[in-house]
Amino acid sequence: MFKLDGNYFGDTKCPNNSEEKPCTILNCLFSHRIDDLKRPLDGDPELPAPKRAETEAKGSILQEQRDEEGYRLVPKPITHLDIPFEIRHANIQRILEYYGDEELKKSEQDALEEEFSFADLSQSKDEYNSNIELMLLGKEIKVISDPAYILPKEVKPKAPAGLPERKRFIQFMVDAFKKAQPNVRTPILKSIEEEYTVASTTTPVTYNQSIKKKIHQIANPEKYQRKEKVLSNADLLSKLKELVIPKPKLQKFGYVMEPPKTKALETRRNCRRCGADFTKEEQLNPVTCQFHAGKIRRKDKRTRFYDCCGSEVGSENETCSVASHHIFYWNDVEEMHSAIPFKKIDHSSKTAVKAVGIDCEMGYTTLGFELLRITAIDYLTGEDVFDIFVQPIGTVVDLNTRYSGVAEIIEGALTFEELMHFVRQYIDKDTVLIGHGLENDMNAMRLIHEQIVDTAILYPKFKASPTFRFSLKDLAFSYLSRNIQTGEHDSREDSIAAIDIVKYFINLDAKRDS
C-alpha cells in the first residue's frame, strides 16, 4: 500500500492496530499513535465515564508510583515466564548503560526491545539471566527461532519422496514433538532436520518405513532412551583387575618389586629442607633451619615458584619458614631397606579384602621418612577397613603436619611391627591396592606388592610419565568436580578420591561399550 500525499487518513485511528496485535501493513494510511490505542474506534462502545475515569486514575497512580520508585522504563509484558518486574527493569537499565546515552530516546528503545527479546525467547529464568549476562559481557548470543512454515531441505541428487509427502511427515514430527517433548524449543526446525537426516540416507523404497520409525521414536522417547548399565560389584571388581599395572611398568615408575640389597648407612646427611650438611648424631640438636614449606609449582616454561609464599625459585627473597631441626630422606631404596627392611606380600588370608584404597601419612624421624598413619577404604562399599595411627621406630623430628595432618602421636598407637601383623589380616597377595602415587606409601610401609592400581600412572590416560604426573587434587577436581586437600591432609579423603576416580573411568568405559 502506498501513502497518499497530504496524509488524508493520518488522523484516523488504524482499525488493525492494538496493544495486543500491532498493525503489520506496510505504509498503512491510518494513524498508529499510542494515544489512539486508548481512544475507541468510531462505533465502538465507550467505557462509561465513571469507569473510564477510575481506570485513568489507576493508570495515573501506577505511573506516579513507578516514577517515584525510578521505574521510568516499563518492560514489555510476557506471559510464559514469571520474571519479577524489578529484575527486568534492572536489566533494562544495565542494557541502557551498555548501549550508552548519546541518543537517549533511541538507546531507551533499544534497551527495551533488547530486554524483551531475551525475556520472550528464553525458556526459563536461568536462561534469561544467562543471556543477559553474556550480552553485557559482549559475547555473541545466537537465538534460534522456529520458522513460520514447513519447508523441507533440498536433498541431492534427488529426494526419496515428493515435497508434499515430505511436508506431511514433517508435520507429523512437529505434532509428536509438541505432544511428547514439549521442552523442544523449535519443533519445526528440529523436525525439518530430523526428516532431512532420514531423507538423505534412504531410498524411495526405504524412506517410508524409516521416517515412520523416526516419528515413533519422537512420539515415544522413553522407549528409545539408552539404558545405562549399572555395574554389579562383580563387574566393578573384574574391571578393576583389568587396570592392574604390569610389574615392569611399576618398576619404571619407581616401585620396589624385589627386596633390595643392604648397604652401610652413611652418617653425613643433607637437610631435605634447607640443604645444610649435618650428621645423624647431631640431628636432635637445636639449629636454625630456614626453608620454604610449600611445594614448587610451575608458572610458565621458565618460571617456578613456591606455593607457600609465592617466591620464585632461585630468587634472592628470604625463606618463609623456620624449624629447629634438620631432616633427611634416604638416598636410595638400598638405604631404606637397610634401615627398615622391605617385605613381600605373598601370603593368603581368609579375612583379606578384595580391593582397598590406601593412603599413608608420613613424618620425619631419626630413621628418615616414616609411617605415621595408614587408612584403608573398601573399594566396593566405601566403608573404612581400618584407619590406624602408628608409633614410628625412630625418634620423631617433624610430624610434617602441613602435609600429613598428624599433629601428635596419639597414646595407644600401634608400633610398626604390630601394624604390619594387623595389615596382613586384611591385605594378601590377591588384594588390589588403589591409590595415587602409591610407590611412596608402599615404601613407607616397606611392602612389595604386584596388585597395584595407581591413579597417578593411569590418568589422564597416556599422559603420565616417570618425571611428570598430575596431582590427586587436580584429578579429583577435573573428573569428580570435587575440591580436596583444602586444609590439612586427610588420608581418608585421599583414599576415597582415588577409588572414585577409578570408578569414574570404569563407568565411563561401560557406557561407551553399551
XYZ file of C-alpha atoms in Angstrom, residues 8-482:
475
model
C -5.632 12.272 4.262
C -6.289 9.500 6.826
C -3.357 10.440 9.062
C -5.579 11.496 11.967
C -7.827 8.437 11.805
C -7.027 5.558 14.158
C -5.974 2.352 12.368
C -8.639 -0.353 12.799
C -5.934 -3.082 12.666
C -3.725 -1.604 15.384
C -3.996 -2.580 19.049
C -1.733 -3.070 22.060
C -2.106 -6.843 21.786
C -1.632 -7.024 17.997
C 0.107 -4.123 16.217
C -0.715 -3.328 12.593
C 1.580 -5.122 10.132
C 0.526 -3.339 6.896
C 3.451 -1.629 5.193
C 2.968 2.179 4.880
C -0.519 1.974 6.379
C -2.674 5.091 5.699
C -4.039 5.342 9.224
C -2.651 6.723 12.477
C -0.681 4.469 14.818
C -0.114 6.935 17.645
C -0.029 5.376 21.084
C -2.718 7.776 22.269
C -5.056 6.363 19.625
C -4.899 2.949 21.294
C -6.580 4.426 24.352
C -9.305 6.054 22.221
C -12.163 3.773 20.999
C -12.872 3.461 17.291
C -15.959 5.064 15.824
C -18.857 2.800 16.597
C -17.061 1.070 19.481
C -18.838 1.366 22.801
C -17.035 3.784 25.057
C -16.348 2.989 28.665
C -18.840 4.591 30.983
C -17.495 7.907 32.182
C -17.074 6.945 35.854
C -15.396 3.642 34.926
C -13.075 5.351 32.424
C -12.173 7.968 34.986
C -11.429 5.242 37.523
C -9.219 3.377 35.043
C -7.364 6.524 34.058
C -6.916 7.387 37.725
C -5.464 3.933 38.438
C -3.119 4.232 35.484
C -2.100 7.674 36.654
C -1.448 6.446 40.188
C 0.533 3.445 38.861
C 2.671 5.691 36.669
C 3.300 8.032 39.588
C 4.366 5.076 41.725
C 6.708 3.887 39.013
C 8.186 7.362 38.695
C 8.725 7.639 42.458
C 10.434 4.250 42.518
C 12.565 5.068 39.493
C 10.764 2.737 37.098
C 10.522 5.029 34.114
C 11.265 2.224 31.630
C 8.466 -0.326 31.926
C 9.277 -3.776 30.440
C 7.053 -5.151 27.708
C 4.808 -7.907 29.100
C 5.447 -11.635 28.639
C 3.153 -14.500 29.624
C 5.234 -17.699 29.563
C 7.664 -16.802 32.374
C 7.257 -15.209 35.786
C 10.268 -12.898 35.971
C 9.940 -10.231 38.707
C 9.359 -6.706 37.423
C 12.297 -5.369 39.445
C 14.734 -7.806 37.801
C 13.563 -6.974 34.299
C 13.680 -3.242 34.991
C 17.188 -3.511 36.444
C 18.331 -5.390 33.353
C 16.871 -2.706 31.079
C 18.901 -0.120 32.987
C 22.036 -2.254 32.645
C 21.460 -2.687 28.912
C 20.865 1.059 28.604
C 24.217 1.742 30.257
C 25.807 -0.820 27.951
C 24.496 0.989 24.867
C 25.426 4.465 26.148
C 23.282 7.583 26.189
C 24.421 9.688 23.244
C 20.921 9.455 21.799
C 18.772 8.838 24.843
C 15.456 8.063 23.146
C 16.990 5.631 20.717
C 19.024 3.994 23.467
C 15.979 3.568 25.709
C 14.034 1.939 22.905
C 16.976 -0.325 22.086
C 17.238 -1.382 25.716
C 13.501 -2.113 25.963
C 13.495 -4.156 22.768
C 16.710 -5.990 23.642
C 15.487 -6.975 27.096
C 12.104 -8.028 25.719
C 13.720 -10.269 23.089
C 15.651 -12.100 25.805
C 12.591 -12.442 28.036
C 10.329 -13.523 25.177
C 12.653 -16.165 23.718
C 14.038 -17.593 26.970
C 12.524 -20.829 28.213
C 13.494 -20.328 31.862
C 14.623 -17.666 34.315
C 18.130 -19.152 34.300
C 18.330 -18.917 30.516
C 17.058 -15.334 30.643
C 19.642 -14.313 33.256
C 22.433 -16.156 31.442
C 21.679 -14.490 28.105
C 21.563 -11.050 29.706
C 24.956 -11.620 31.338
C 26.508 -12.905 28.115
C 25.244 -9.885 26.210
C 26.644 -7.485 28.807
C 29.987 -9.283 28.578
C 30.000 -8.592 24.864
C 29.658 -12.245 23.882
C 27.578 -13.299 20.912
C 24.253 -14.928 21.715
C 22.716 -16.982 18.978
C 18.955 -17.029 19.450
C 17.344 -19.505 17.083
C 13.639 -19.114 16.414
C 11.269 -21.609 14.837
C 10.341 -20.961 11.183
C 6.760 -19.998 10.427
C 6.349 -22.557 7.648
C 7.479 -26.093 6.909
C 9.930 -26.232 4.032
C 11.895 -29.482 3.649
C 15.615 -29.153 2.959
C 16.845 -29.978 -0.511
C 18.260 -33.483 -0.922
C 20.790 -34.004 -3.695
C 20.827 -35.517 -6.220
C 17.186 -36.483 -5.644
C 14.854 -36.748 -2.673
C 13.374 -40.181 -1.903
C 9.844 -38.705 -1.780
C 7.883 -35.810 -3.207
C 7.661 -32.433 -1.477
C 4.012 -32.792 -0.297
C 4.741 -36.188 1.231
C 7.869 -34.940 2.989
C 5.975 -31.915 4.370
C 3.253 -34.244 5.657
C 5.756 -36.379 7.554
C 7.476 -33.296 8.953
C 4.104 -32.085 10.261
C 3.631 -35.455 11.982
C 7.037 -34.953 13.596
C 6.136 -31.440 14.735
C 2.932 -32.730 16.339
C 4.870 -35.546 18.026
C 7.484 -33.144 19.413
C 4.839 -30.781 20.780
C 2.957 -33.591 22.480
C 5.725 -35.887 23.741
C 8.653 -33.478 24.064
C 7.246 -30.011 24.838
C 10.651 -28.799 26.035
C 11.939 -28.771 22.458
C 12.089 -25.038 21.733
C 11.996 -25.243 17.934
C 9.858 -28.260 16.960
C 9.510 -27.230 13.304
C 13.220 -26.633 12.836
C 14.145 -29.858 14.626
C 11.580 -31.822 12.604
C 12.974 -30.443 9.348
C 16.478 -31.521 10.401
C 15.323 -34.971 11.523
C 13.432 -35.538 8.261
C 16.428 -34.374 6.227
C 18.673 -36.878 8.024
C 16.291 -39.679 7.071
C 15.705 -38.410 3.530
C 19.418 -38.054 2.796
C 20.233 -41.595 3.943
C 17.345 -43.604 2.459
C 15.954 -44.596 -0.925
C 12.386 -44.286 -2.281
C 11.883 -47.894 -1.169
C 13.117 -47.453 2.431
C 12.084 -43.838 3.106
C 8.504 -44.541 4.261
C 9.488 -47.192 6.773
C 12.441 -45.187 8.112
C 10.507 -41.936 8.525
C 7.657 -43.699 10.327
C 10.145 -45.307 12.695
C 11.670 -41.892 13.402
C 8.222 -40.412 14.135
C 7.548 -43.297 16.525
C 10.841 -42.588 18.301
C 9.921 -38.914 18.691
C 6.433 -39.762 19.973
C 7.752 -42.384 22.421
C 11.151 -41.130 23.636
C 11.087 -43.225 26.812
C 11.100 -46.445 24.770
C 14.244 -45.463 22.921
C 16.270 -43.973 25.758
C 19.598 -45.688 26.173
C 19.514 -47.574 29.442
C 22.774 -47.136 31.297
C 24.211 -50.351 32.546
C 24.511 -50.480 36.321
C 27.662 -52.385 37.147
C 27.454 -55.009 39.858
C 30.152 -55.446 42.491
C 31.451 -58.398 40.496
C 31.655 -56.187 37.393
C 33.438 -53.418 39.302
C 35.953 -55.890 40.691
C 36.517 -57.546 37.329
C 37.060 -54.186 35.603
C 39.400 -53.111 38.401
C 41.616 -56.163 37.937
C 41.944 -55.253 34.259
C 43.533 -51.977 35.391
C 46.268 -53.617 37.497
C 49.570 -52.182 36.272
C 52.165 -54.670 34.957
C 55.267 -55.221 37.069
C 57.761 -53.709 34.538
C 55.731 -50.509 34.357
C 55.556 -50.292 38.148
C 59.348 -50.589 38.294
C 59.645 -47.845 35.666
C 57.585 -45.551 37.904
C 59.736 -46.156 40.986
C 58.050 -49.122 42.698
C 60.236 -51.581 44.587
C 59.314 -55.005 43.185
C 62.122 -57.124 44.681
C 63.872 -56.857 48.080
C 66.881 -54.529 47.597
C 70.416 -55.276 48.714
C 71.573 -53.904 52.040
C 74.325 -51.324 52.379
C 76.141 -49.461 55.121
C 74.334 -46.289 56.164
C 76.257 -43.049 55.867
C 76.254 -40.778 58.890
C 76.508 -37.488 56.976
C 73.263 -36.180 55.532
C 71.875 -33.176 53.641
C 68.858 -31.432 55.115
C 65.863 -32.048 52.873
C 64.568 -28.541 53.643
C 67.491 -26.128 53.709
C 70.243 -28.255 52.140
C 72.656 -27.923 55.084
C 75.107 -30.740 55.918
C 74.756 -32.489 59.281
C 75.439 -35.852 60.889
C 72.763 -38.218 62.147
C 74.183 -37.888 65.654
C 73.621 -34.098 65.510
C 70.059 -34.294 64.188
C 68.320 -33.779 67.531
C 70.482 -30.766 68.422
C 68.540 -27.471 68.060
C 69.524 -25.461 64.955
C 68.050 -22.735 62.753
C 66.702 -24.427 59.633
C 65.321 -21.822 57.188
C 63.306 -23.043 54.212
C 60.179 -22.767 52.065
C 57.422 -25.003 53.431
C 55.442 -25.138 50.181
C 55.857 -27.185 47.062
C 57.451 -25.923 43.875
C 54.888 -25.066 41.193
C 55.385 -24.064 37.588
C 54.077 -20.656 36.491
C 55.247 -20.932 32.896
C 58.016 -22.638 30.934
C 60.742 -20.575 32.584
C 59.312 -19.602 35.949
C 58.754 -21.764 39.010
C 57.566 -20.607 42.411
C 56.881 -21.821 45.959
C 53.168 -22.163 46.701
C 53.706 -21.239 50.362
C 54.642 -17.602 49.783
C 54.795 -17.128 46.015
C 58.558 -16.512 45.861
C 60.228 -17.522 42.622
C 62.636 -20.440 42.776
C 66.208 -19.130 42.571
C 65.313 -15.591 43.623
C 67.084 -13.800 46.457
C 63.894 -13.484 48.509
C 64.121 -14.688 52.093
C 62.700 -18.054 53.071
C 59.317 -18.046 54.779
C 59.635 -20.843 57.379
C 61.979 -21.762 60.211
C 62.425 -25.074 62.077
C 64.631 -26.127 64.972
C 65.947 -29.372 63.432
C 67.279 -30.636 60.134
C 65.556 -33.569 58.422
C 66.687 -36.134 55.852
C 65.414 -38.765 53.469
C 67.245 -41.939 52.479
C 69.231 -41.585 49.253
C 68.041 -44.866 47.694
C 65.961 -47.982 48.334
C 69.048 -49.904 49.487
C 69.434 -47.456 52.387
C 65.718 -47.669 53.123
C 65.908 -51.472 53.156
C 68.958 -51.381 55.424
C 67.187 -49.107 57.932
C 63.790 -50.863 57.873
C 63.583 -53.929 55.589
C 61.051 -54.437 52.780
C 58.756 -57.482 52.842
C 56.803 -59.104 50.011
C 53.076 -59.679 50.325
C 52.987 -63.339 49.283
C 50.570 -64.843 51.803
C 46.836 -65.662 51.690
C 44.274 -64.625 54.291
C 40.651 -65.672 54.768
C 39.821 -62.212 56.126
C 41.505 -60.318 53.288
C 39.525 -57.682 51.386
C 39.217 -57.932 47.587
C 40.320 -54.341 46.930
C 41.099 -51.320 49.087
C 42.008 -47.697 48.620
C 45.195 -46.956 50.538
C 46.694 -43.685 51.695
C 49.518 -43.177 54.162
C 50.774 -40.146 56.042
C 54.430 -39.836 56.855
C 56.706 -37.692 59.017
C 60.429 -37.230 59.617
C 62.289 -39.176 62.296
C 65.873 -40.125 63.035
C 65.279 -43.044 60.632
C 64.224 -40.873 57.709
C 60.649 -40.621 56.413
C 58.450 -42.936 58.484
C 54.834 -44.054 58.527
C 52.529 -42.164 60.930
C 49.048 -43.122 59.768
C 47.502 -45.591 57.313
C 43.924 -45.577 56.036
C 42.242 -48.340 54.030
C 38.806 -47.927 52.408
C 36.832 -50.830 50.934
C 36.662 -50.357 47.157
C 33.171 -51.840 46.817
C 31.386 -50.430 49.875
C 33.301 -47.223 50.600
C 33.488 -48.186 54.266
C 36.597 -47.995 56.454
C 38.582 -51.219 56.621
C 40.999 -49.631 59.074
C 42.407 -46.238 59.984
C 45.437 -46.623 62.230
C 47.972 -44.268 63.795
C 51.494 -45.630 64.039
C 54.308 -45.133 66.529
C 57.406 -44.719 64.334
C 60.567 -46.688 65.051
C 62.881 -43.665 65.100
C 62.607 -40.569 67.290
C 60.172 -38.020 65.852
C 61.864 -34.903 64.453
C 58.995 -33.331 62.473
C 55.458 -34.699 62.100
C 55.120 -32.854 58.776
C 51.666 -31.712 59.932
C 51.156 -29.340 56.982
C 51.014 -32.335 54.646
C 50.356 -35.321 56.920
C 47.569 -33.818 59.016
C 49.069 -35.638 62.022
C 49.522 -33.196 64.896
C 50.648 -35.718 67.531
C 51.362 -39.390 68.065
C 48.301 -40.489 69.989
C 48.520 -42.716 73.032
C 47.920 -46.332 72.122
C 49.250 -46.008 68.565
C 50.453 -49.346 67.178
C 54.131 -49.990 66.750
C 55.337 -50.599 63.200
C 55.636 -54.364 63.779
C 52.146 -54.551 65.316
C 50.785 -52.635 62.345
C 52.342 -54.991 59.792
C 50.886 -58.008 61.594
C 47.466 -56.330 61.600
C 47.616 -55.282 57.937
C 48.402 -58.840 56.809
C 44.959 -59.915 58.000
C 43.217 -57.614 55.507
C 45.699 -57.410 52.638
C 47.034 -60.554 50.984
C 48.666 -61.390 47.644
C 45.347 -61.091 45.741
C 44.145 -57.809 47.263
C 44.164 -54.943 44.772
C 45.621 -51.760 46.270
C 44.301 -48.463 44.870
C 45.908 -45.097 45.464
C 47.644 -42.077 43.998
C 51.440 -42.132 43.861
C 51.324 -45.384 45.802
C 55.067 -46.023 45.461
C 55.618 -43.568 48.331
C 53.037 -45.327 50.512
C 54.457 -48.763 49.712
C 57.940 -47.515 50.587
C 56.682 -46.120 53.898
C 55.017 -49.469 54.698
C 58.102 -51.305 53.357
C 55.792 -53.592 51.380
C 56.273 -55.150 47.938
C 53.042 -55.948 46.095
C 52.084 -56.604 42.476
C 48.326 -55.885 42.517
C 48.537 -52.101 42.129
C 46.118 -49.596 40.545
C 47.770 -46.174 40.713
C 45.682 -43.217 39.502
C 48.827 -41.105 39.119
C 50.061 -43.532 36.449
C 46.726 -44.329 34.775
C 45.057 -40.913 34.482
C 44.691 -38.865 32.414
C 45.162 -41.784 30.031
C 48.580 -41.900 28.358
C 49.653 -38.584 29.922
C 51.746 -39.660 32.943
C 55.488 -40.304 32.830
C 58.119 -41.164 35.458
C 59.025 -37.465 35.573
C 55.522 -35.966 35.372
C 52.208 -36.921 36.953
C 49.022 -35.000 37.681
C 48.193 -34.422 41.342
C 45.278 -36.159 43.037
C 43.802 -32.729 43.734
C 43.784 -31.919 40.002
C 42.262 -35.268 39.021
C 39.531 -35.040 41.674
C 38.589 -31.557 40.507
C 38.656 -32.459 36.794
C 36.756 -35.764 36.916
C 34.727 -35.627 40.137
C 34.161 -31.849 40.427
C 35.463 -32.321 43.964
